[in-house]
Amino acid sequence: MTNTVRTQVGIIGAGPAGLMLSHLLHRAGIDSIVIENRSREQVEQTIRAGILENGTVDLLAETGASDRVLTDGHRHDGIEFRFGGEGHRIDFADLVGRAVWLYPQHEVLKDLIATRLRDGGDIRFGVTASAVADADTDAPRIIGTDADGAPFEIVADFVIGADGSRSVAREAVTGSSTGGYFREYPFAWFGILCEAPPSAPELIYSASEHGFALISQRSETVQRMYLQCDPELDPTSMSDAEIWDSLQQRVGGGLIEGPIFQRDVLRFRSFVAHQLRHGRVFLVGDAAHTVPPTGAKGLNLAVADVRLLNGAIQEFYRTGSTTQLDEFPERASKRIWRAQHFSWWMTSMLHAAPGATEFDERRRRGELESVVSSRAGRQYLAEAYTGWPFVGGDSAL
Ligand code: PHB
């Protein structure tokens, strides 16, 4: 016997996209159920990116999703680009009057889960979706198994695939589990977490002749750093001393070292699903798109998707109109492709590809010089990095 539950919006995935959508819908009196195949502990402990755009922070704070982002998060008014032995600050505050916040993704998830549970939200951990059916009808279904392995089904007015890069919902929307525009890069990042105080007040993106490194942070006592590496690198193959030597060499020294307690290799991919909607099923977040981590856009793009979709679903329940739902794929795609371009551009500008020629490398250096040496270049970068505004201004989306 299948346990069938009914709701207005069935959401697969308790990541930033799924939880934020559930939260925004709740504020408009719209019910949802979020299912997630991992446990709450796993969701809250998975280390991901750490940078929130200005608009993401505003949405979290203004809708009561996170009180902590403004108190525990750190506002960064700029970043440093380092190359050719010199540092160049990109001053966001001066260039665009905006900022980013360093606030790790798992902290955002903790806040969203706590907020949903406080508000009586229905999040079911350990529940696995296997397929989405009846997308063309007005009662699409999520089919899966509950935490005990028993058959489980959600029948809803809308189904949202917020289920990450290995999305189950993607097949119902695009016709295949992989259907999308895709690109892979010939390098990856070797990421570490270490116990040490911050080495710098802001993030350092360093493009050195020895390869790229990013110095990021997590807290007063924990730092996050990345080294460009081969995608096949075994994260256990380097000793702590080798990692520190490599990082120091790539940023020109000055890093405060400490014990390394986590290592991972992040592969670089760009992906956009061929379709974002089929009937009453929608894709958001990583299910809809993946970006390489260089521009820190992943979480922010997921939140931007659901900001838009929330408005469209609300309009439907308020007026019966499907206009905004119909417009969702095209409107969301504008931001998605701008973020794709920015992430690809930052990635290709900051990394030497294996086999790059002397011409390629000199051209790349010319590009870095162009960006940092003119206000227009720095402003372009600052505008994209802090996130294009949603309303008002030339570049609003
Ligand atoms: C991070 O802190 O994990 C981080 C920051 C900036 C990036 C990517 C990752 O561009």
XYZ file of C-alpha atoms and ligand atoms in Angstrom:
407
model
C 0.000 0.000 0.000
C 1.407 3.365 -1.032
C 1.123 6.159 1.495
C -0.251 9.090 -0.529
C -0.186 12.640 0.835
C -1.637 15.733 -0.793
C -0.244 19.265 -0.730
C -0.264 22.404 -2.859
C 3.467 22.402 -3.736
C 5.588 19.254 -3.540
C 9.281 20.077 -3.309
C 12.090 17.569 -3.842
C 15.260 18.613 -2.046
C 15.972 20.419 1.240
C 18.825 22.520 -0.108
C 18.799 26.324 -0.308
C 16.327 26.379 -3.234
C 13.775 23.939 -1.831
C 13.790 25.278 1.720
C 13.727 28.911 0.680
C 10.787 28.298 -1.663
C 8.894 26.470 1.056
C 9.549 29.383 3.421
C 8.442 32.070 0.936
C 5.292 30.146 -0.005
C 4.401 29.669 3.654
C 4.512 33.432 4.151
C 1.802 33.687 1.480
C -0.291 30.956 3.103
C 0.626 28.301 0.522
C 1.317 24.788 1.813
C 4.239 22.668 0.729
C 5.968 19.443 1.655
C 9.741 19.196 1.249
C 11.300 15.743 0.920
C 15.015 15.089 1.241
C 16.870 11.809 0.932
C 19.642 12.796 3.357
C 19.254 13.154 7.118
C 18.926 16.566 8.752
C 22.450 16.163 10.188
C 23.907 15.454 6.753
C 22.182 18.477 5.234
C 23.372 20.727 8.048
C 26.957 19.491 7.935
C 27.769 19.390 4.239
C 30.469 21.970 3.556
C 29.714 24.042 0.488
C 30.306 27.609 -0.653
C 30.447 30.590 1.628
C 29.610 33.774 -0.225
C 26.155 35.358 -0.280
C 25.216 38.131 -2.677
C 23.673 41.314 -1.376
C 20.211 40.312 -2.662
C 20.409 36.845 -1.081
C 21.199 38.384 2.311
C 18.377 40.897 1.961
C 15.879 38.133 1.189
C 17.058 35.955 4.097
C 16.933 38.850 6.546
C 13.786 40.614 5.314
C 11.625 37.489 5.226
C 12.748 36.317 8.677
C 14.548 33.261 7.291
C 17.788 34.092 9.083
C 18.465 36.469 11.961
C 22.036 35.263 12.166
C 23.209 36.178 8.689
C 23.618 39.824 9.662
C 25.081 39.147 13.114
C 27.262 36.067 12.505
C 27.975 36.696 8.819
C 30.819 38.984 7.789
C 30.193 41.745 5.295
C 32.964 42.016 2.710
C 33.192 45.276 0.834
C 35.704 43.954 -1.671
C 37.985 41.160 -2.841
C 41.619 41.075 -3.852
C 42.895 39.909 -7.219
C 46.570 38.957 -7.055
C 48.786 38.340 -10.084
C 52.277 39.223 -11.293
C 53.357 39.628 -7.651
C 50.869 42.433 -6.973
C 47.497 42.728 -5.270
C 44.586 44.703 -6.728
C 41.545 45.423 -4.604
C 38.103 45.390 -6.199
C 36.267 47.845 -3.962
C 32.611 46.820 -4.182
C 31.400 49.567 -1.877
C 32.969 52.294 -3.972
C 32.228 50.717 -7.369
C 28.621 49.580 -6.954
C 27.585 50.497 -3.409
C 26.957 46.851 -2.617
C 28.695 44.056 -0.706
C 28.773 40.291 -0.249
C 28.516 38.346 3.017
C 30.696 35.501 4.095
C 28.197 33.121 5.670
C 28.589 29.404 4.941
C 25.861 27.579 3.071
C 25.332 25.030 5.853
C 24.578 27.891 8.250
C 21.950 29.143 5.777
C 20.484 25.644 5.732
C 20.422 25.406 9.528
C 18.571 28.729 9.663
C 16.066 27.737 6.981
C 15.339 24.343 8.561
C 14.883 25.920 12.010
C 12.598 28.598 10.552
C 10.452 26.102 8.650
C 10.105 23.848 11.685
C 9.283 26.826 13.931
C 6.529 27.775 11.462
C 5.084 24.243 11.410
C 6.652 23.396 8.048
C 6.620 19.830 6.729
C 10.168 18.666 5.898
C 10.646 14.913 5.592
C 14.226 13.713 5.836
C 15.319 10.278 4.658
C 12.591 10.201 1.984
C 13.831 9.323 -1.494
C 12.121 10.436 -4.706
C 12.514 8.023 -7.610
C 10.367 9.730 -10.273
C 7.974 12.552 -11.042
C 4.790 11.616 -12.917
C 1.779 13.327 -14.510
C 3.618 16.595 -15.212
C 1.056 17.387 -17.917
C -1.916 17.155 -15.570
C -3.063 19.481 -12.808
C -2.084 16.861 -10.209
C 1.579 15.970 -10.749
C 3.045 13.335 -8.412
C 6.332 12.614 -6.702
C 6.892 8.882 -6.375
C 9.400 7.431 -3.933
C 10.053 5.617 -0.703
C 9.798 6.887 2.851
C 12.453 6.657 5.557
C 11.453 3.014 6.260
C 11.663 2.032 2.588
C 7.854 1.875 2.163
C 6.257 3.261 -1.062
C 5.408 6.931 -0.749
C 3.702 9.444 -3.024
C 2.970 13.162 -2.954
C 0.167 14.504 -5.137
C 0.390 18.273 -5.573
C -0.729 21.222 -7.696
C 2.936 21.825 -8.557
C 6.094 19.759 -8.234
C 9.426 21.500 -7.844
C 12.702 19.728 -8.578
C 15.142 21.368 -6.176
C 17.044 18.116 -5.963
C 20.524 19.105 -6.991
C 22.809 18.150 -9.820
C 21.688 14.494 -9.806
C 18.058 15.557 -10.069
C 15.310 12.946 -10.367
C 12.809 15.593 -11.484
C 14.948 16.564 -14.483
C 13.768 13.589 -16.497
C 10.105 14.676 -16.208
C 11.042 18.164 -17.414
C 13.684 17.623 -20.083
C 12.945 14.029 -21.118
C 16.307 12.758 -19.856
C 18.194 12.780 -16.575
C 21.096 14.643 -18.160
C 19.262 16.846 -20.701
C 21.117 20.119 -20.820
C 23.849 22.365 -22.168
C 27.065 21.151 -20.636
C 30.745 21.948 -20.320
C 33.530 20.395 -18.291
C 36.856 22.050 -17.412
C 40.293 20.416 -17.423
C 41.041 21.414 -13.835
C 39.504 21.285 -10.378
C 39.987 22.829 -6.930
C 41.564 21.049 -4.045
C 39.725 22.521 -1.044
C 40.860 22.433 2.560
C 39.479 23.492 5.911
C 42.104 24.348 8.493
C 42.297 25.553 12.055
C 43.917 28.967 11.887
C 42.999 32.621 12.234
C 42.165 34.528 9.013
C 45.197 35.391 6.887
C 43.487 38.384 5.291
C 40.364 40.456 5.961
C 38.891 39.690 2.506
C 39.046 36.908 -0.079
C 42.184 36.648 -2.215
C 41.915 35.277 -5.759
C 45.499 34.627 -6.808
C 46.476 33.728 -10.377
C 50.160 32.837 -10.112
C 52.562 31.146 -12.496
C 52.311 28.083 -10.211
C 48.535 27.913 -10.624
C 45.464 29.465 -9.027
C 44.684 29.689 -5.297
C 41.731 31.166 -3.409
C 42.027 32.196 0.211
C 38.602 32.253 1.799
C 37.404 32.081 5.380
C 34.811 30.461 7.591
C 35.272 31.973 11.058
C 37.823 33.476 13.424
C 39.306 30.007 13.929
C 38.548 28.079 10.699
C 39.703 28.974 7.198
C 38.765 27.645 3.759
C 41.376 27.621 0.992
C 41.565 26.185 -2.506
C 44.330 25.187 -4.905
C 43.888 24.584 -8.621
C 44.573 20.892 -9.268
C 44.081 18.024 -11.663
C 40.469 16.701 -11.493
C 41.862 13.205 -10.833
C 43.984 14.274 -7.843
C 43.597 11.999 -4.845
C 42.977 14.404 -1.924
C 45.007 12.185 0.419
C 48.064 12.227 -1.845
C 49.492 15.542 -0.589
C 50.945 16.023 2.876
C 49.929 19.055 4.945
C 53.392 20.520 4.373
C 53.061 20.135 0.591
C 49.645 21.795 0.629
C 50.931 24.752 2.652
C 54.018 25.133 0.456
C 51.836 25.169 -2.614
C 49.375 27.684 -1.144
C 52.166 29.977 0.094
C 53.884 29.847 -3.281
C 50.712 30.720 -5.156
C 49.795 33.734 -3.033
C 53.351 34.972 -2.506
C 53.580 33.970 1.181
C 52.052 35.421 4.321
C 49.418 32.766 5.054
C 48.917 31.737 8.661
C 49.190 27.951 8.702
C 47.343 25.465 10.913
C 46.170 21.841 11.071
C 44.179 20.766 8.007
C 41.082 18.799 9.048
C 39.166 18.415 5.797
C 40.155 17.949 2.157
C 38.012 17.602 -0.953
C 38.321 17.920 -4.721
C 35.706 20.063 -6.490
C 35.219 19.347 -10.163
C 34.395 22.246 -12.450
C 31.258 21.971 -14.550
C 28.867 24.315 -16.278
C 25.366 22.999 -16.957
C 21.961 24.415 -17.854
C 18.954 22.121 -18.339
C 17.365 22.311 -21.786
C 14.009 23.093 -20.180
C 13.141 24.519 -16.777
C 9.475 23.616 -16.903
C 7.214 20.913 -18.214
C 3.538 21.374 -17.417
C 3.312 21.753 -13.659
C 6.845 20.591 -12.891
C 9.662 23.141 -12.486
C 13.414 22.869 -11.992
C 15.344 25.247 -9.732
C 18.845 25.468 -8.229
C 21.445 22.876 -9.175
C 18.773 20.667 -10.755
C 18.401 23.442 -13.337
C 22.007 24.596 -13.547
C 25.522 24.110 -12.235
C 28.305 26.682 -12.247
C 32.003 26.287 -11.500
C 32.699 27.677 -8.003
C 34.952 30.565 -9.064
C 32.233 33.209 -9.117
C 30.466 31.943 -5.947
C 27.163 31.988 -7.810
C 25.672 28.536 -7.067
C 23.629 29.235 -3.944
C 22.785 32.757 -5.041
C 21.389 31.605 -8.349
C 19.275 28.988 -6.578
C 17.792 31.679 -4.332
C 17.168 33.943 -7.335
C 15.275 31.113 -9.095
C 12.915 30.602 -6.186
C 12.394 34.303 -5.638
C 10.958 34.373 -9.147
C 9.058 31.101 -8.924
C 7.538 32.072 -5.576
C 6.074 35.204 -7.173
C 4.655 33.161 -10.050
C 3.069 30.525 -7.798
C 1.618 33.202 -5.533
C 0.087 34.959 -8.530
C -1.497 31.680 -9.608
C -3.153 31.071 -6.235
C -4.197 34.705 -5.869
C -5.679 35.264 -9.324
C -5.701 31.953 -11.192
C -3.373 33.499 -13.790
C -0.535 31.421 -15.229
C 1.191 34.404 -16.878
C 4.163 34.502 -14.503
C 4.430 30.720 -14.457
C 4.561 30.774 -18.258
C 7.211 33.489 -18.173
C 9.337 31.773 -15.520
C 11.672 29.795 -17.830
C 12.566 32.793 -19.947
C 12.971 35.199 -17.042
C 14.992 32.758 -14.938
C 17.183 31.919 -17.944
C 18.326 35.528 -18.273
C 19.965 35.490 -14.854
C 21.128 31.889 -15.242
C 23.007 32.614 -18.458
C 24.504 35.829 -17.110
C 25.746 33.874 -14.099
C 26.985 31.119 -16.415
C 28.955 33.651 -18.362
C 30.374 35.308 -15.242
C 31.406 31.981 -13.687
C 32.992 30.777 -16.934
C 34.739 34.137 -17.395
C 36.181 34.271 -13.869
C 37.266 30.643 -14.233
C 38.994 31.071 -17.568
C 40.593 34.383 -16.584
C 42.065 33.021 -13.345
C 43.235 29.522 -14.368
C 45.877 28.358 -16.809
C 44.430 25.417 -18.734
C 46.755 22.430 -19.157
C 48.513 22.819 -22.507
C 48.003 26.600 -22.650
C 50.407 28.234 -25.091
C 52.600 31.243 -24.375
C 50.104 33.280 -26.404
C 47.181 32.032 -24.285
C 48.997 32.957 -21.087
C 50.021 36.426 -22.236
C 46.484 37.084 -23.470
C 45.111 35.993 -20.110
C 47.497 38.334 -18.308
C 46.332 41.126 -20.612
C 42.759 40.380 -19.638
C 43.544 40.526 -15.905
C 45.355 43.840 -16.420
C 42.377 45.235 -18.353
C 39.961 44.334 -15.593
C 41.921 45.765 -12.667
C 43.380 48.824 -14.344
C 40.166 50.542 -15.382
C 37.229 51.564 -13.231
C 34.866 50.182 -15.881
C 36.574 46.791 -15.716
C 36.492 46.639 -11.932
C 32.916 47.858 -11.899
C 31.788 45.137 -14.292
C 33.308 42.539 -12.020
C 31.901 44.133 -8.854
C 28.397 44.337 -10.297
C 28.319 40.666 -11.238
C 30.086 39.413 -8.104
C 27.763 41.216 -5.681
C 24.763 40.110 -7.781
C 22.692 41.968 -10.332
C 19.916 43.916 -8.628
C 16.399 42.570 -9.017
C 14.657 45.883 -9.595
C 15.871 49.261 -10.824
C 19.140 50.075 -12.587
C 20.353 49.175 -16.051
C 21.383 45.651 -15.233
C 18.361 44.677 -13.100
C 16.810 41.283 -13.652
C 34.193 29.614 -0.352
O 34.459 30.282 0.653
O 33.913 28.409 -0.277
C 34.243 30.256 -1.684
C 34.372 31.635 -1.777
C 34.434 32.235 -3.020
C 34.369 31.459 -4.165
C 34.216 30.097 -4.075
C 34.159 29.475 -2.837
O 34.465 32.072 -5.362
